[in-house]
Amino acid sequence: TAIGDAYGVAAISVMLLTSFLISLIIVIVWQKSIVLAACFFAFFGSIEGLYFSASLFKVLEGGWVPLVLAFLFMIVMYVWHYGTCKKYEYETQNKVSVKWMLTLGPSLGIVR
């Protein structure tokens, strides 16, 4: 079925990505050798790579759904990140100094 094909592509993609991220954890967090991480990824990645290559045949039969959804979410996250960066840049360039605000206090009738 199409939903089963879509689930298969999504599940094996997550498994492959998880193995890659665990390899990074082995090197960065646990501070083990890169060779150990490469051996880990070679072992598990080869098994998952076989499953992934088999599931790629199902893309045209319904496996395209998670790929399209992932792409759409990626676009939304990119736009959100871009907007957040632009907002931060604007706020840092146009921030008001505390000294200037304190000089406004007496003229506005604010008493401390």
mmCIF file of C-alpha atoms in Angstrom:
data_model
loop_
_atom_site.group_PDB
_atom_site.id
_atom_site.type_symbol
_atom_site.label_atom_id
_atom_site.label_comp_id
_atom_site.label_asym_id
_atom_site.label_seq_id
_atom_site.Cartn_x
_atom_site.Cartn_y
_atom_site.Cartn_z
ATOM 1 C CA THR A 1 0.000 0.000 0.000
ATOM 2 C CA ALA A 2 1.057 3.600 -0.481
ATOM 3 C CA ILE A 3 1.033 4.407 3.238
ATOM 4 C CA GLY A 4 3.186 1.370 3.961
ATOM 5 C CA ASP A 5 5.689 2.442 1.302
ATOM 6 C CA ALA A 6 5.761 5.955 2.721
ATOM 7 C CA TYR A 7 6.260 4.621 6.235
ATOM 8 C CA GLY A 8 9.094 2.351 5.075
ATOM 9 C CA VAL A 9 11.006 5.185 3.439
ATOM 10 C CA ALA A 10 10.519 7.435 6.461
ATOM 11 C CA ALA A 11 11.463 4.767 9.012
ATOM 12 C CA ILE A 12 14.648 3.649 7.301
ATOM 13 C CA SER A 13 15.674 7.273 6.669
ATOM 14 C CA VAL A 14 15.361 7.985 10.376
ATOM 15 C CA MET A 15 17.367 4.869 11.225
ATOM 16 C CA LEU A 16 20.157 5.857 8.830
ATOM 17 C CA LEU A 17 20.235 9.415 10.154
ATOM 18 C CA THR A 18 20.270 8.157 13.751
ATOM 19 C CA SER A 19 23.289 5.963 13.045
ATOM 20 C CA PHE A 20 25.109 8.930 11.545
ATOM 21 C CA LEU A 21 24.294 11.156 14.518
ATOM 22 C CA ILE A 22 25.390 8.482 16.985
ATOM 23 C CA SER A 23 28.693 8.330 15.116
ATOM 24 C CA LEU A 24 29.054 12.063 15.730
ATOM 25 C CA ILE A 25 28.240 11.551 19.418
ATOM 26 C CA ILE A 26 30.940 8.900 19.654
ATOM 27 C CA VAL A 27 33.523 11.380 18.385
ATOM 28 C CA ILE A 28 32.340 14.686 19.858
ATOM 29 C CA VAL A 29 30.671 13.830 23.167
ATOM 30 C CA TRP A 30 32.336 10.591 24.181
ATOM 31 C CA GLN A 31 35.661 11.738 22.677
ATOM 32 C CA LYS A 32 36.520 8.353 21.205
ATOM 33 C CA SER A 33 38.545 7.856 18.050
ATOM 34 C CA ILE A 34 37.184 8.581 14.615
ATOM 35 C CA VAL A 35 38.125 5.042 13.616
ATOM 36 C CA LEU A 36 35.719 3.615 16.213
ATOM 37 C CA ALA A 37 32.937 5.885 14.961
ATOM 38 C CA ALA A 38 33.705 4.931 11.361
ATOM 39 C CA CYS A 39 33.584 1.229 12.247
ATOM 40 C CA PHE A 40 30.260 1.736 14.032
ATOM 41 C CA PHE A 41 28.783 3.595 11.079
ATOM 42 C CA ALA A 42 30.235 1.144 8.554
ATOM 43 C CA PHE A 43 28.619 -1.793 10.332
ATOM 44 C CA PHE A 44 25.203 -0.322 11.049
ATOM 45 C CA GLY A 45 25.198 2.019 8.059
ATOM 46 C CA SER A 46 25.813 -0.827 5.624
ATOM 47 C CA ILE A 47 22.858 -2.801 6.972
ATOM 48 C CA GLU A 48 20.609 0.241 6.969
ATOM 49 C CA GLY A 49 21.946 1.301 3.583
ATOM 50 C CA LEU A 50 20.771 -2.000 2.127
ATOM 51 C CA TYR A 51 17.304 -1.456 3.554
ATOM 52 C CA PHE A 52 17.332 2.146 2.343
ATOM 53 C CA SER A 53 18.308 1.169 -1.196
ATOM 54 C CA ALA A 54 15.483 -1.373 -1.212
ATOM 55 C CA SER A 55 13.009 1.217 0.006
ATOM 56 C CA LEU A 56 14.051 3.672 -2.718
ATOM 57 C CA PHE A 57 12.218 1.482 -5.221
ATOM 58 C CA LYS A 58 9.036 2.313 -3.326
ATOM 59 C CA VAL A 59 9.381 6.092 -3.754
ATOM 60 C CA LEU A 60 7.225 6.175 -6.858
ATOM 61 C CA GLU A 61 4.619 3.947 -5.210
ATOM 62 C CA GLY A 62 3.883 6.272 -2.287
ATOM 63 C CA GLY A 63 7.249 6.792 -0.626
ATOM 64 C CA TRP A 64 7.380 10.294 -2.058
ATOM 65 C CA VAL A 65 4.933 11.536 0.599
ATOM 66 C CA PRO A 66 7.426 11.768 3.511
ATOM 67 C CA LEU A 67 10.035 13.238 1.185
ATOM 68 C CA VAL A 68 7.690 16.024 0.089
ATOM 69 C CA LEU A 69 6.569 16.674 3.678
ATOM 70 C CA ALA A 70 10.180 16.778 4.877
ATOM 71 C CA PHE A 71 11.037 19.236 2.110
ATOM 72 C CA LEU A 72 8.096 21.468 3.005
ATOM 73 C CA PHE A 73 9.019 21.452 6.689
ATOM 74 C CA MET A 74 12.614 22.219 5.752
ATOM 75 C CA ILE A 75 11.457 25.271 3.791
ATOM 76 C CA VAL A 76 9.331 26.461 6.728
ATOM 77 C CA MET A 77 12.242 26.037 9.153
ATOM 78 C CA TYR A 78 14.632 27.833 6.792
ATOM 79 C CA VAL A 79 12.270 30.799 6.410
ATOM 80 C CA TRP A 80 11.752 30.895 10.188
ATOM 81 C CA HIS A 81 15.519 30.843 10.800
ATOM 82 C CA TYR A 82 16.124 33.526 8.174
ATOM 83 C CA GLY A 83 13.458 35.770 9.703
ATOM 84 C CA THR A 84 14.828 35.248 13.200
ATOM 85 C CA CYS A 85 18.342 36.187 12.045
ATOM 86 C CA LYS A 86 17.072 39.309 10.294
ATOM 87 C CA LYS A 87 15.062 40.307 13.380
ATOM 88 C CA TYR A 88 18.150 39.831 15.586
ATOM 89 C CA GLU A 89 20.286 41.915 13.211
ATOM 90 C CA TYR A 90 17.696 44.707 13.193
ATOM 91 C CA GLU A 91 17.367 44.698 16.963
ATOM 92 C CA THR A 92 21.128 44.797 17.539
ATOM 93 C CA GLN A 93 21.614 47.638 15.050
ATOM 94 C CA ASN A 94 18.703 49.724 16.321
ATOM 95 C CA LYS A 95 18.805 49.154 20.048
ATOM 96 C CA VAL A 96 18.300 52.071 22.359
ATOM 97 C CA SER A 97 21.009 52.774 24.924
ATOM 98 C CA VAL A 98 20.157 52.906 28.617
ATOM 99 C CA LYS A 99 21.887 56.280 28.905
ATOM 100 C CA TRP A 100 19.585 57.790 26.273
ATOM 101 C CA MET A 101 16.508 56.348 28.001
ATOM 102 C CA LEU A 102 17.587 57.805 31.374
ATOM 103 C CA THR A 103 17.940 61.247 29.809
ATOM 104 C CA LEU A 104 14.327 60.969 28.593
ATOM 105 C CA GLY A 105 12.994 60.163 32.070
ATOM 106 C CA PRO A 106 12.740 63.693 33.552
ATOM 107 C CA SER A 107 11.243 65.154 30.383
ATOM 108 C CA LEU A 108 8.475 62.533 30.399
ATOM 109 C CA GLY A 109 7.521 63.214 34.014
ATOM 110 C CA ILE A 110 8.945 59.922 35.303
ATOM 111 C CA VAL A 111 10.397 60.277 38.780
ATOM 112 C CA ARG A 112 12.772 57.704 40.242
#
